[in-house]
mmCIF file of N, CA and C in Angstrom:
data_model
loop_
_atom_site.group_PDB
_atom_site.id
_atom_site.type_symbol
_atom_site.label_atom_id
_atom_site.label_comp_id
_atom_site.label_asym_id
_atom_site.label_seq_id
_atom_site.Cartn_x
_atom_site.Cartn_y
_atom_site.Cartn_z
ATOM 1 N N PRO A 1 2.379 1.476 -18.875
ATOM 2 C CA PRO A 1 3.586 1.316 -17.736
ATOM 3 C C PRO A 1 2.853 1.444 -16.172
ATOM 4 N N LEU A 2 3.373 0.070 -15.908
ATOM 5 C CA LEU A 2 3.113 -0.645 -14.204
ATOM 6 C C LEU A 2 3.779 0.639 -13.230
ATOM 7 N N PHE A 3 5.091 1.103 -13.653
ATOM 8 C CA PHE A 3 5.466 1.933 -12.658
ATOM 9 C C PHE A 3 5.131 3.535 -13.494
ATOM 10 N N THR A 4 5.643 4.698 -12.922
ATOM 11 C CA THR A 4 5.895 5.998 -13.094
ATOM 12 C C THR A 4 6.609 6.864 -12.411
ATOM 13 N N SER A 5 7.496 7.979 -13.206
ATOM 14 C CA SER A 5 8.626 8.244 -12.509
ATOM 15 C C SER A 5 8.472 9.737 -12.447
ATOM 16 N N SER A 6 8.977 10.589 -11.235
ATOM 17 C CA SER A 6 9.053 11.730 -11.450
ATOM 18 C C SER A 6 9.915 12.752 -11.336
ATOM 19 N N SER A 7 10.056 13.799 -11.303
ATOM 20 C CA SER A 7 11.383 14.743 -12.042
ATOM 21 C C SER A 7 12.472 15.115 -10.861
ATOM 22 N N ASN A 8 12.942 13.857 -10.022
ATOM 23 C CA ASN A 8 13.341 14.743 -9.154
ATOM 24 C C ASN A 8 15.387 14.690 -9.097
ATOM 25 N N GLN A 9 15.931 15.292 -8.969
ATOM 26 C CA GLN A 9 17.405 15.002 -9.296
ATOM 27 C C GLN A 9 18.154 14.045 -8.873
ATOM 28 N N LEU A 10 18.398 13.388 -8.000
ATOM 29 C CA LEU A 10 18.315 11.793 -8.080
ATOM 30 C C LEU A 10 18.395 10.990 -8.905
ATOM 31 N N GLU A 11 16.975 11.020 -9.398
ATOM 32 C CA GLU A 11 16.118 9.935 -9.879
ATOM 33 C C GLU A 11 17.134 10.113 -11.392
ATOM 34 N N ARG A 12 17.340 11.967 -12.019
ATOM 35 C CA ARG A 12 17.756 12.072 -13.194
ATOM 36 C C ARG A 12 19.113 11.355 -13.167
ATOM 37 N N LYS A 13 20.216 11.091 -11.995
ATOM 38 C CA LYS A 13 20.964 10.389 -11.783
ATOM 39 C C LYS A 13 21.112 8.698 -12.886
ATOM 40 N N MET A 14 19.817 8.234 -12.194
ATOM 41 C CA MET A 14 19.785 7.144 -12.085
ATOM 42 C C MET A 14 18.362 6.682 -12.977
ATOM 43 N N PRO A 15 17.844 7.223 -14.002
ATOM 44 C CA PRO A 15 16.630 7.287 -14.390
ATOM 45 C C PRO A 15 15.845 6.107 -14.805
ATOM 46 N N GLU A 16 16.765 4.766 -15.469
ATOM 47 C CA GLU A 16 16.778 3.188 -15.227
ATOM 48 C C GLU A 16 15.834 3.018 -14.061
ATOM 49 N N THR A 17 16.521 3.936 -12.836
ATOM 50 C CA THR A 17 16.506 2.387 -11.683
ATOM 51 C C THR A 17 15.318 2.364 -11.045
ATOM 52 N N ILE A 18 14.395 1.711 -11.377
ATOM 53 C CA ILE A 18 13.094 1.658 -10.389
ATOM 54 C C ILE A 18 12.994 1.460 -8.586
ATOM 55 N N VAL A 19 12.841 2.311 -8.191
ATOM 56 C CA VAL A 19 12.687 2.011 -6.813
ATOM 57 C C VAL A 19 11.072 1.350 -6.117
ATOM 58 N N VAL A 20 11.011 0.143 -5.541
ATOM 59 C CA VAL A 20 10.015 0.083 -4.878
ATOM 60 C C VAL A 20 9.799 -0.393 -3.761
ATOM 61 N N ASP A 21 8.658 0.648 -3.192
ATOM 62 C CA ASP A 21 8.402 0.219 -1.856
ATOM 63 C C ASP A 21 7.806 -1.386 -1.757
ATOM 64 N N GLY A 22 8.593 -2.252 -0.760
ATOM 65 C CA GLY A 22 7.450 -3.558 -0.727
ATOM 66 C C GLY A 22 6.744 -3.399 0.634
ATOM 67 N N ARG A 23 6.467 -1.933 1.540
ATOM 68 C CA ARG A 23 5.597 -2.104 2.250
ATOM 69 C C ARG A 23 4.092 -2.671 1.988
ATOM 70 N N ASP A 24 3.523 -3.766 2.446
ATOM 71 C CA ASP A 24 2.521 -3.783 2.456
ATOM 72 C C ASP A 24 2.161 -4.854 0.917
ATOM 73 N N HIS A 25 2.945 -5.353 0.511
ATOM 74 C CA HIS A 25 2.657 -5.562 -1.176
ATOM 75 C C HIS A 25 2.751 -7.473 -0.398
ATOM 76 N N LEU A 26 1.581 -7.905 -1.314
ATOM 77 C CA LEU A 26 2.085 -9.631 -1.619
ATOM 78 C C LEU A 26 3.142 -10.119 -2.593
ATOM 79 N N LEU A 27 4.107 -10.636 -1.419
ATOM 80 C CA LEU A 27 5.659 -11.142 -2.037
ATOM 81 C C LEU A 27 5.327 -12.036 -3.215
ATOM 82 N N GLY A 28 4.470 -12.645 -3.692
ATOM 83 C CA GLY A 28 4.407 -13.247 -5.092
ATOM 84 C C GLY A 28 3.930 -12.728 -6.445
ATOM 85 N N ARG A 29 3.135 -11.549 -5.721
ATOM 86 C CA ARG A 29 2.546 -10.852 -7.139
ATOM 87 C C ARG A 29 3.452 -9.186 -7.345
ATOM 88 N N LEU A 30 3.798 -9.233 -5.682
ATOM 89 C CA LEU A 30 5.076 -8.212 -6.714
ATOM 90 C C LEU A 30 6.277 -8.668 -7.060
ATOM 91 N N ALA A 31 6.666 -10.037 -7.183
ATOM 92 C CA ALA A 31 7.751 -10.715 -7.371
ATOM 93 C C ALA A 31 7.591 -10.912 -8.809
ATOM 94 N N SER A 32 6.444 -11.314 -8.990
ATOM 95 C CA SER A 32 6.200 -12.063 -10.600
ATOM 96 C C SER A 32 6.253 -10.317 -11.350
ATOM 97 N N VAL A 33 5.834 -9.516 -11.032
ATOM 98 C CA VAL A 33 5.547 -8.034 -12.181
ATOM 99 C C VAL A 33 6.971 -7.565 -12.050
ATOM 100 N N VAL A 34 8.390 -7.830 -10.325
ATOM 101 C CA VAL A 34 9.218 -7.347 -10.659
ATOM 102 C C VAL A 34 10.235 -8.455 -11.656
ATOM 103 N N ALA A 35 9.963 -9.913 -12.069
ATOM 104 C CA ALA A 35 10.384 -10.357 -12.615
ATOM 105 C C ALA A 35 10.195 -10.094 -14.203
ATOM 106 N N LYS A 36 9.011 -9.425 -14.249
ATOM 107 C CA LYS A 36 9.317 -9.006 -15.913
ATOM 108 C C LYS A 36 9.221 -7.790 -15.764
ATOM 109 N N GLU A 37 9.750 -7.117 -15.022
ATOM 110 C CA GLU A 37 10.645 -5.410 -15.605
ATOM 111 C C GLU A 37 12.297 -6.099 -16.193
ATOM 112 N N LEU A 38 12.234 -6.753 -15.203
ATOM 113 C CA LEU A 38 13.936 -6.975 -14.749
ATOM 114 C C LEU A 38 14.317 -8.014 -16.099
ATOM 115 N N LEU A 39 13.486 -8.575 -16.659
ATOM 116 C CA LEU A 39 13.557 -9.475 -18.177
ATOM 117 C C LEU A 39 13.722 -8.415 -19.239
ATOM 118 N N ALA A 40 13.101 -7.502 -19.168
ATOM 119 C CA ALA A 40 12.342 -6.412 -19.908
ATOM 120 C C ALA A 40 14.026 -5.232 -20.088
ATOM 121 N N GLY A 41 14.940 -5.387 -19.008
ATOM 122 C CA GLY A 41 15.708 -4.744 -19.212
ATOM 123 C C GLY A 41 16.123 -3.396 -18.342
ATOM 124 N N LYS A 42 15.130 -3.596 -17.076
ATOM 125 C CA LYS A 42 15.062 -2.519 -16.118
ATOM 126 C C LYS A 42 16.233 -2.721 -14.603
ATOM 127 N N LYS A 43 16.093 -1.926 -14.254
ATOM 128 C CA LYS A 43 17.318 -2.159 -12.780
ATOM 129 C C LYS A 43 15.764 -1.705 -11.698
ATOM 130 N N VAL A 44 16.461 -2.734 -10.986
ATOM 131 C CA VAL A 44 14.947 -2.594 -10.082
ATOM 132 C C VAL A 44 15.840 -2.825 -8.791
ATOM 133 N N VAL A 45 14.810 -1.453 -7.345
ATOM 134 C CA VAL A 45 15.581 -2.244 -6.448
ATOM 135 C C VAL A 45 13.868 -2.000 -5.307
ATOM 136 N N ILE A 46 14.421 -3.113 -4.870
ATOM 137 C CA ILE A 46 13.284 -3.147 -3.627
ATOM 138 C C ILE A 46 13.632 -2.820 -2.193
ATOM 139 N N VAL A 47 12.654 -1.737 -1.357
ATOM 140 C CA VAL A 47 13.358 -2.020 -0.386
ATOM 141 C C VAL A 47 11.932 -2.103 0.566
ATOM 142 N N ARG A 48 12.302 -1.946 1.995
ATOM 143 C CA ARG A 48 11.847 -2.358 2.956
ATOM 144 C C ARG A 48 10.996 -3.648 2.513
ATOM 145 N N CYS A 49 11.793 -4.574 2.231
ATOM 146 C CA CYS A 49 11.562 -6.270 2.017
ATOM 147 C C CYS A 49 10.685 -6.789 3.679
ATOM 148 N N ASP A 50 11.284 -6.385 4.272
ATOM 149 C CA ASP A 50 11.147 -6.332 6.096
ATOM 150 C C ASP A 50 9.421 -6.479 6.316
ATOM 151 N N GLN A 51 8.847 -5.673 4.988
ATOM 152 C CA GLN A 51 7.724 -5.262 5.449
ATOM 153 C C GLN A 51 6.160 -5.768 4.434
ATOM 154 N N MET A 52 6.937 -6.598 4.012
ATOM 155 C CA MET A 52 6.143 -7.380 2.693
ATOM 156 C C MET A 52 5.426 -8.617 3.239
ATOM 157 N N VAL A 53 4.250 -8.887 2.809
ATOM 158 C CA VAL A 53 2.749 -9.620 2.948
ATOM 159 C C VAL A 53 3.406 -11.077 2.685
ATOM 160 N N VAL A 54 3.104 -12.242 3.045
ATOM 161 C CA VAL A 54 2.601 -13.707 2.542
ATOM 162 C C VAL A 54 0.950 -13.820 2.988
ATOM 163 N N SER A 55 0.127 -13.952 2.086
ATOM 164 C CA SER A 55 -0.909 -14.577 2.547
ATOM 165 C C SER A 55 -1.245 -16.090 3.607
ATOM 166 N N GLY A 56 -2.160 -16.307 4.271
ATOM 167 C CA GLY A 56 -2.008 -17.287 5.008
ATOM 168 C C GLY A 56 -1.373 -16.871 6.347
ATOM 169 N N SER A 57 -2.311 -17.738 7.036
ATOM 170 C CA SER A 57 -1.988 -17.778 8.740
ATOM 171 C C SER A 57 -0.673 -17.838 9.500
ATOM 172 N N LEU A 58 0.021 -17.345 10.263
ATOM 173 C CA LEU A 58 1.227 -17.387 10.577
ATOM 174 C C LEU A 58 1.569 -18.714 10.983
ATOM 175 N N VAL A 59 0.765 -19.984 11.795
ATOM 176 C CA VAL A 59 1.399 -20.894 12.156
ATOM 177 C C VAL A 59 1.838 -22.206 10.265
ATOM 178 N N ARG A 60 0.533 -21.457 9.384
ATOM 179 C CA ARG A 60 0.727 -21.613 8.113
ATOM 180 C C ARG A 60 2.320 -21.449 7.251
ATOM 181 N N ASN A 61 2.418 -20.581 7.233
ATOM 182 C CA ASN A 61 3.773 -20.490 6.787
ATOM 183 C C ASN A 61 4.904 -20.321 7.409
ATOM 184 N N LYS A 62 4.649 -20.513 8.815
ATOM 185 C CA LYS A 62 6.016 -21.468 9.288
ATOM 186 C C LYS A 62 6.016 -22.441 9.352
ATOM 187 N N VAL A 63 4.980 -23.157 9.122
ATOM 188 C CA VAL A 63 5.151 -25.192 8.763
ATOM 189 C C VAL A 63 5.616 -24.909 7.686
ATOM 190 N N ARG A 64 5.161 -24.184 6.479
ATOM 191 C CA ARG A 64 5.964 -23.876 5.517
ATOM 192 C C ARG A 64 7.232 -24.103 4.911
ATOM 193 N N TYR A 65 8.027 -22.977 5.467
ATOM 194 C CA TYR A 65 8.969 -22.699 5.426
ATOM 195 C C TYR A 65 10.108 -23.796 6.608
ATOM 196 N N ALA A 66 9.458 -24.312 7.606
ATOM 197 C CA ALA A 66 10.105 -24.726 8.538
ATOM 198 C C ALA A 66 10.681 -26.678 7.797
ATOM 199 N N TYR A 67 9.412 -26.611 6.416
ATOM 200 C CA TYR A 67 9.681 -27.806 5.305
ATOM 201 C C TYR A 67 10.653 -27.812 4.432
ATOM 202 N N PHE A 68 10.318 -26.347 4.260
ATOM 203 C CA PHE A 68 11.270 -25.812 3.151
ATOM 204 C C PHE A 68 13.348 -25.751 3.614
ATOM 205 N N ARG A 69 13.461 -25.284 5.022
ATOM 206 C CA ARG A 69 15.191 -25.567 5.682
ATOM 207 C C ARG A 69 15.178 -26.655 5.603
ATOM 208 N N LYS A 70 14.315 -27.749 5.737
ATOM 209 C CA LYS A 70 14.493 -29.096 6.402
ATOM 210 C C LYS A 70 15.615 -29.940 4.826
ATOM 211 N N LEU A 71 15.217 -28.806 3.910
ATOM 212 C CA LEU A 71 15.882 -30.100 2.701
ATOM 213 C C LEU A 71 16.754 -29.551 2.237
ATOM 214 N N ARG A 72 17.572 -30.497 2.287
ATOM 215 C CA ARG A 72 19.432 -30.356 2.545
ATOM 216 C C ARG A 72 19.656 -31.409 1.252
ATOM 217 N N HIS A 73 21.342 -30.879 1.259
ATOM 218 C CA HIS A 73 22.529 -32.128 0.078
ATOM 219 C C HIS A 73 21.945 -33.174 1.018
ATOM 220 N N ASN A 74 22.047 -34.320 0.810
ATOM 221 C CA ASN A 74 22.285 -35.457 1.550
ATOM 222 C C ASN A 74 23.580 -36.232 2.061
ATOM 223 N N THR A 75 24.341 -35.873 1.379
ATOM 224 C CA THR A 75 25.845 -36.294 1.674
ATOM 225 C C THR A 75 26.752 -35.655 2.213
ATOM 226 N N ASN A 76 26.504 -34.052 1.816
ATOM 227 C CA ASN A 76 27.164 -32.658 2.613
ATOM 228 C C ASN A 76 26.364 -32.114 2.239
ATOM 229 N N PRO A 77 25.525 -30.945 3.089
ATOM 230 C CA PRO A 77 24.667 -30.188 3.473
ATOM 231 C C PRO A 77 25.593 -29.006 3.096
ATOM 232 N N SER A 78 26.543 -28.723 2.835
ATOM 233 C CA SER A 78 27.184 -27.613 3.008
ATOM 234 C C SER A 78 27.068 -27.000 1.724
ATOM 235 N N ARG A 79 26.813 -28.000 0.598
ATOM 236 C CA ARG A 79 26.830 -27.470 -1.241
ATOM 237 C C ARG A 79 25.549 -27.222 -1.241
ATOM 238 N N GLY A 80 24.447 -27.395 -0.346
ATOM 239 C CA GLY A 80 23.264 -26.456 -0.628
ATOM 240 C C GLY A 80 21.758 -27.226 0.138
ATOM 241 N N PRO A 81 20.871 -27.182 -0.637
ATOM 242 C CA PRO A 81 20.457 -25.856 -0.882
ATOM 243 C C PRO A 81 20.588 -25.010 0.216
ATOM 244 N N PHE A 82 20.566 -23.792 0.075
ATOM 245 C CA PHE A 82 20.774 -22.402 0.619
ATOM 246 C C PHE A 82 19.699 -21.524 1.154
ATOM 247 N N HIS A 83 18.664 -21.868 2.381
ATOM 248 C CA HIS A 83 18.188 -21.106 2.963
ATOM 249 C C HIS A 83 18.504 -19.702 4.066
ATOM 250 N N PHE A 84 17.637 -18.973 3.014
ATOM 251 C CA PHE A 84 18.415 -17.741 3.994
ATOM 252 C C PHE A 84 17.120 -17.531 4.752
ATOM 253 N N ARG A 85 17.348 -16.594 5.800
ATOM 254 C CA ARG A 85 16.621 -16.135 6.560
ATOM 255 C C ARG A 85 16.331 -14.679 6.864
ATOM 256 N N SER A 86 17.287 -13.489 5.771
ATOM 257 C CA SER A 86 16.881 -12.275 5.995
ATOM 258 C C SER A 86 15.935 -12.149 4.746
ATOM 259 N N PRO A 87 14.848 -11.242 5.283
ATOM 260 C CA PRO A 87 13.252 -11.021 4.301
ATOM 261 C C PRO A 87 14.250 -10.922 2.674
ATOM 262 N N ALA A 88 14.971 -9.886 2.910
ATOM 263 C CA ALA A 88 15.426 -9.540 1.639
ATOM 264 C C ALA A 88 16.207 -10.357 0.429
ATOM 265 N N ARG A 89 17.166 -11.276 1.244
ATOM 266 C CA ARG A 89 17.073 -12.317 0.412
ATOM 267 C C ARG A 89 16.000 -13.541 0.151
ATOM 268 N N MET A 90 15.260 -13.720 0.685
ATOM 269 C CA MET A 90 13.959 -14.168 0.620
ATOM 270 C C MET A 90 13.142 -13.780 -1.009
ATOM 271 N N VAL A 91 12.834 -12.562 -0.493
ATOM 272 C CA VAL A 91 12.334 -11.999 -1.638
ATOM 273 C C VAL A 91 13.537 -11.991 -2.860
ATOM 274 N N TRP A 92 14.539 -11.984 -2.803
ATOM 275 C CA TRP A 92 15.698 -12.249 -4.121
ATOM 276 C C TRP A 92 15.397 -13.380 -4.416
ATOM 277 N N ARG A 93 15.141 -14.440 -3.648
ATOM 278 C CA ARG A 93 15.210 -15.580 -4.247
ATOM 279 C C ARG A 93 13.917 -16.371 -4.632
ATOM 280 N N THR A 94 12.764 -15.803 -4.056
ATOM 281 C CA THR A 94 11.654 -15.407 -5.263
ATOM 282 C C THR A 94 11.501 -15.197 -6.015
ATOM 283 N N ILE A 95 12.404 -14.108 -6.978
ATOM 284 C CA ILE A 95 12.516 -13.574 -8.006
ATOM 285 C C ILE A 95 13.218 -14.027 -8.743
ATOM 286 N N ARG A 96 14.198 -14.933 -8.017
ATOM 287 C CA ARG A 96 14.936 -16.131 -8.954
ATOM 288 C C ARG A 96 14.348 -17.162 -9.430
ATOM 289 N N GLY A 97 13.289 -18.120 -8.396
ATOM 290 C CA GLY A 97 12.207 -18.553 -9.364
ATOM 291 C C GLY A 97 11.683 -17.776 -10.188
ATOM 292 N N MET A 98 11.491 -16.851 -10.910
ATOM 293 C CA MET A 98 10.475 -16.643 -11.743
ATOM 294 C C MET A 98 11.364 -16.012 -12.898
ATOM 295 N N VAL A 99 12.844 -16.202 -12.804
ATOM 296 C CA VAL A 99 13.415 -15.777 -14.234
ATOM 297 C C VAL A 99 14.068 -16.966 -14.695
ATOM 298 N N HIS A 100 14.409 -16.909 -15.232
ATOM 299 C CA HIS A 100 15.433 -18.281 -15.541
ATOM 300 C C HIS A 100 16.844 -18.455 -15.786
ATOM 301 N N GLN A 101 17.278 -17.839 -14.479
ATOM 302 C CA GLN A 101 18.664 -17.848 -13.780
ATOM 303 C C GLN A 101 19.436 -18.273 -14.796
ATOM 304 N N LYS A 102 19.153 -19.528 -15.392
ATOM 305 C CA LYS A 102 21.092 -20.221 -16.018
ATOM 306 C C LYS A 102 21.517 -20.159 -16.881
ATOM 307 N N THR A 103 20.530 -19.058 -18.004
ATOM 308 C CA THR A 103 21.279 -18.422 -18.716
ATOM 309 C C THR A 103 21.457 -17.332 -18.623
ATOM 310 N N ALA A 104 22.378 -16.925 -20.024
ATOM 311 C CA ALA A 104 22.733 -15.380 -19.870
ATOM 312 C C ALA A 104 21.906 -14.300 -19.162
ATOM 313 N N ARG A 105 20.974 -14.482 -20.514
ATOM 314 C CA ARG A 105 20.070 -13.335 -19.997
ATOM 315 C C ARG A 105 19.106 -13.028 -18.644
ATOM 316 N N GLY A 106 18.642 -14.225 -17.890
ATOM 317 C CA GLY A 106 18.485 -14.395 -16.726
ATOM 318 C C GLY A 106 19.534 -14.571 -15.440
ATOM 319 N N GLN A 107 20.457 -14.270 -15.510
ATOM 320 C CA GLN A 107 21.675 -13.578 -15.028
ATOM 321 C C GLN A 107 21.784 -12.279 -15.240
ATOM 322 N N ASP A 108 21.296 -12.043 -15.704
ATOM 323 C CA ASP A 108 21.696 -10.488 -16.644
ATOM 324 C C ASP A 108 20.699 -9.673 -15.319
ATOM 325 N N ALA A 109 19.822 -10.221 -15.562
ATOM 326 C CA ALA A 109 18.491 -9.936 -15.149
ATOM 327 C C ALA A 109 18.942 -10.023 -13.547
ATOM 328 N N LEU A 110 19.462 -10.537 -13.186
ATOM 329 C CA LEU A 110 19.378 -11.083 -11.555
ATOM 330 C C LEU A 110 20.547 -10.016 -11.186
ATOM 331 N N SER A 111 21.039 -9.505 -11.906
ATOM 332 C CA SER A 111 22.518 -8.980 -11.316
ATOM 333 C C SER A 111 21.766 -7.271 -11.517
ATOM 334 N N ARG A 112 20.429 -7.243 -12.300
ATOM 335 C CA ARG A 112 19.836 -5.790 -12.098
ATOM 336 C C ARG A 112 18.777 -5.660 -10.913
ATOM 337 N N LEU A 113 18.823 -6.530 -9.866
ATOM 338 C CA LEU A 113 18.194 -6.632 -8.835
ATOM 339 C C LEU A 113 18.760 -6.245 -7.772
ATOM 340 N N SER A 114 18.153 -5.299 -6.749
ATOM 341 C CA SER A 114 18.689 -5.429 -5.253
ATOM 342 C C SER A 114 17.652 -5.270 -4.311
ATOM 343 N N THR A 115 17.699 -5.785 -3.349
ATOM 344 C CA THR A 115 16.529 -5.906 -2.857
ATOM 345 C C THR A 115 17.254 -5.615 -0.807
ATOM 346 N N PHE A 116 16.663 -5.035 -0.096
ATOM 347 C CA PHE A 116 16.981 -4.260 0.630
ATOM 348 C C PHE A 116 16.062 -4.575 2.133
ATOM 349 N N GLU A 117 16.398 -4.585 3.426
ATOM 350 C CA GLU A 117 15.536 -4.782 4.126
ATOM 351 C C GLU A 117 15.987 -2.997 4.728
ATOM 352 N N GLY A 118 14.689 -2.240 4.777
ATOM 353 C CA GLY A 118 14.522 -0.814 5.453
ATOM 354 C C GLY A 118 14.944 0.239 4.242
ATOM 355 N N ILE A 119 15.421 1.717 4.519
ATOM 356 C CA ILE A 119 15.632 2.261 2.824
ATOM 357 C C ILE A 119 16.931 2.503 3.432
ATOM 358 N N PRO A 120 18.181 1.930 2.747
ATOM 359 C CA PRO A 120 19.262 2.505 2.725
ATOM 360 C C PRO A 120 19.390 3.806 2.357
ATOM 361 N N HIS A 121 20.775 4.886 2.132
ATOM 362 C CA HIS A 121 20.535 6.081 1.867
ATOM 363 C C HIS A 121 20.613 6.342 0.693
ATOM 364 N N PRO A 122 20.768 5.935 -0.588
ATOM 365 C CA PRO A 122 20.748 6.688 -1.993
ATOM 366 C C PRO A 122 19.229 6.260 -1.859
ATOM 367 N N TYR A 123 18.651 5.394 -1.520
ATOM 368 C CA TYR A 123 16.795 5.579 -1.981
ATOM 369 C C TYR A 123 16.511 6.321 -1.219
ATOM 370 N N ASP A 124 16.783 6.731 0.129
ATOM 371 C CA ASP A 124 15.594 7.278 0.629
ATOM 372 C C ASP A 124 15.015 8.664 0.419
ATOM 373 N N ARG A 125 16.273 9.375 -0.555
ATOM 374 C CA ARG A 125 15.702 10.569 -1.180
ATOM 375 C C ARG A 125 14.874 10.472 -2.551
ATOM 376 N N ILE A 126 14.742 9.311 -2.823
ATOM 377 C CA ILE A 126 14.425 9.145 -4.686
ATOM 378 C C ILE A 126 12.464 8.610 -4.101
ATOM 379 N N LYS A 127 11.907 8.928 -5.012
ATOM 380 C CA LYS A 127 10.296 8.978 -4.835
ATOM 381 C C LYS A 127 9.998 6.925 -5.389
ATOM 382 N N ARG A 128 9.539 6.212 -4.170
ATOM 383 C CA ARG A 128 9.584 4.823 -4.457
ATOM 384 C C ARG A 128 8.075 4.751 -4.964
ATOM 385 N N GLN A 129 7.874 3.364 -5.534
ATOM 386 C CA GLN A 129 6.831 3.085 -6.597
ATOM 387 C C GLN A 129 6.288 2.069 -5.624
ATOM 388 N N VAL A 130 4.931 1.985 -5.904
ATOM 389 C CA VAL A 130 3.847 1.066 -5.741
ATOM 390 C C VAL A 130 3.394 0.250 -7.053
ATOM 391 N N VAL A 131 3.034 -0.894 -6.594
ATOM 392 C CA VAL A 131 2.591 -2.082 -7.521
ATOM 393 C C VAL A 131 0.956 -2.076 -7.403
ATOM 394 N N PRO A 132 0.031 -1.645 -7.611
ATOM 395 C CA PRO A 132 -1.509 -1.907 -7.200
ATOM 396 C C PRO A 132 -2.086 -3.029 -6.992
ATOM 397 N N ALA A 133 -1.889 -3.563 -8.168
ATOM 398 C CA ALA A 133 -1.972 -5.334 -8.369
ATOM 399 C C ALA A 133 -1.666 -5.936 -7.041
ATOM 400 N N ALA A 134 -0.476 -5.871 -6.813
ATOM 401 C CA ALA A 134 0.332 -6.613 -5.415
ATOM 402 C C ALA A 134 0.094 -5.972 -4.232
ATOM 403 N N LEU A 135 -0.736 -4.863 -4.066
ATOM 404 C CA LEU A 135 -1.063 -4.587 -2.840
ATOM 405 C C LEU A 135 -1.863 -5.440 -1.800
ATOM 406 N N ARG A 136 -1.357 -5.553 -0.745
ATOM 407 C CA ARG A 136 -2.606 -6.716 0.326
ATOM 408 C C ARG A 136 -4.092 -6.008 0.530
ATOM 409 N N VAL A 137 -4.434 -4.669 0.493
ATOM 410 C CA VAL A 137 -5.800 -4.233 0.737
ATOM 411 C C VAL A 137 -6.624 -4.825 -0.519
ATOM 412 N N VAL A 138 -5.884 -4.683 -1.848
ATOM 413 C CA VAL A 138 -6.219 -4.798 -2.807
ATOM 414 C C VAL A 138 -6.876 -6.058 -3.198
ATOM 415 N N ARG A 139 -5.927 -7.371 -2.971
ATOM 416 C CA ARG A 139 -6.065 -8.414 -3.307
ATOM 417 C C ARG A 139 -6.162 -9.503 -2.118
ATOM 418 N N LEU A 140 -6.549 -9.100 -1.105
ATOM 419 C CA LEU A 140 -6.847 -9.791 -0.199
ATOM 420 C C LEU A 140 -8.339 -9.454 0.410
ATOM 421 N N LYS A 141 -9.234 -10.217 0.991
ATOM 422 C CA LYS A 141 -10.527 -9.979 1.885
ATOM 423 C C LYS A 141 -9.841 -9.112 3.162
ATOM 424 N N PRO A 142 -10.598 -8.373 3.589
ATOM 425 C CA PRO A 142 -10.326 -8.064 4.739
ATOM 426 C C PRO A 142 -9.991 -8.804 6.000
ATOM 427 N N THR A 143 -10.966 -10.073 5.689
ATOM 428 C CA THR A 143 -10.747 -11.039 6.990
ATOM 429 C C THR A 143 -9.764 -12.114 6.807
ATOM 430 N N SER A 144 -9.238 -12.047 5.772
ATOM 431 C CA SER A 144 -8.016 -12.909 5.306
ATOM 432 C C SER A 144 -6.618 -12.761 6.326
ATOM 433 N N ASP A 145 -6.467 -13.815 6.603
ATOM 434 C CA ASP A 145 -5.183 -13.995 7.387
ATOM 435 C C ASP A 145 -3.605 -13.802 6.468
ATOM 436 N N TYR A 146 -2.767 -12.966 7.067
ATOM 437 C CA TYR A 146 -1.668 -12.602 6.372
ATOM 438 C C TYR A 146 -0.585 -12.674 7.503
ATOM 439 N N THR A 147 0.944 -12.797 7.320
ATOM 440 C CA THR A 147 1.782 -13.027 6.879
ATOM 441 C C THR A 147 2.525 -11.730 6.901
ATOM 442 N N VAL A 148 3.062 -11.230 8.365
ATOM 443 C CA VAL A 148 3.897 -9.995 8.169
ATOM 444 C C VAL A 148 5.571 -10.291 7.529
#
């Protein structure tokens, strides 16, 4: 198993919920692990999405996101695509791209996902898990650029 659980009183109320601390995790690597867990039927909550990391320099990532934000519906931009600016919604959309969300199974998986900036009340007392395969200190060279 990629995650371990401890015996906390609040965790006994939500035994199937995995709370992942997103701080210093690479966005894509964490998203792929979470997507697999969601498709396996687990409920996953990601906290501190605002401190997740994308590899590459700030300038490169700004240019890529600006290009992405420029994409729109030609005749009626209010029909989408919608470009979320909140870090929690960016993480949610990244995971949505890894789940086949147009099927019932994918929609059920996405309904089991919650993403937050910071650590909201019910999850601040529950032990948060980390994914070692997605940690920045494990995956990136010390000299590599990254964007928070």
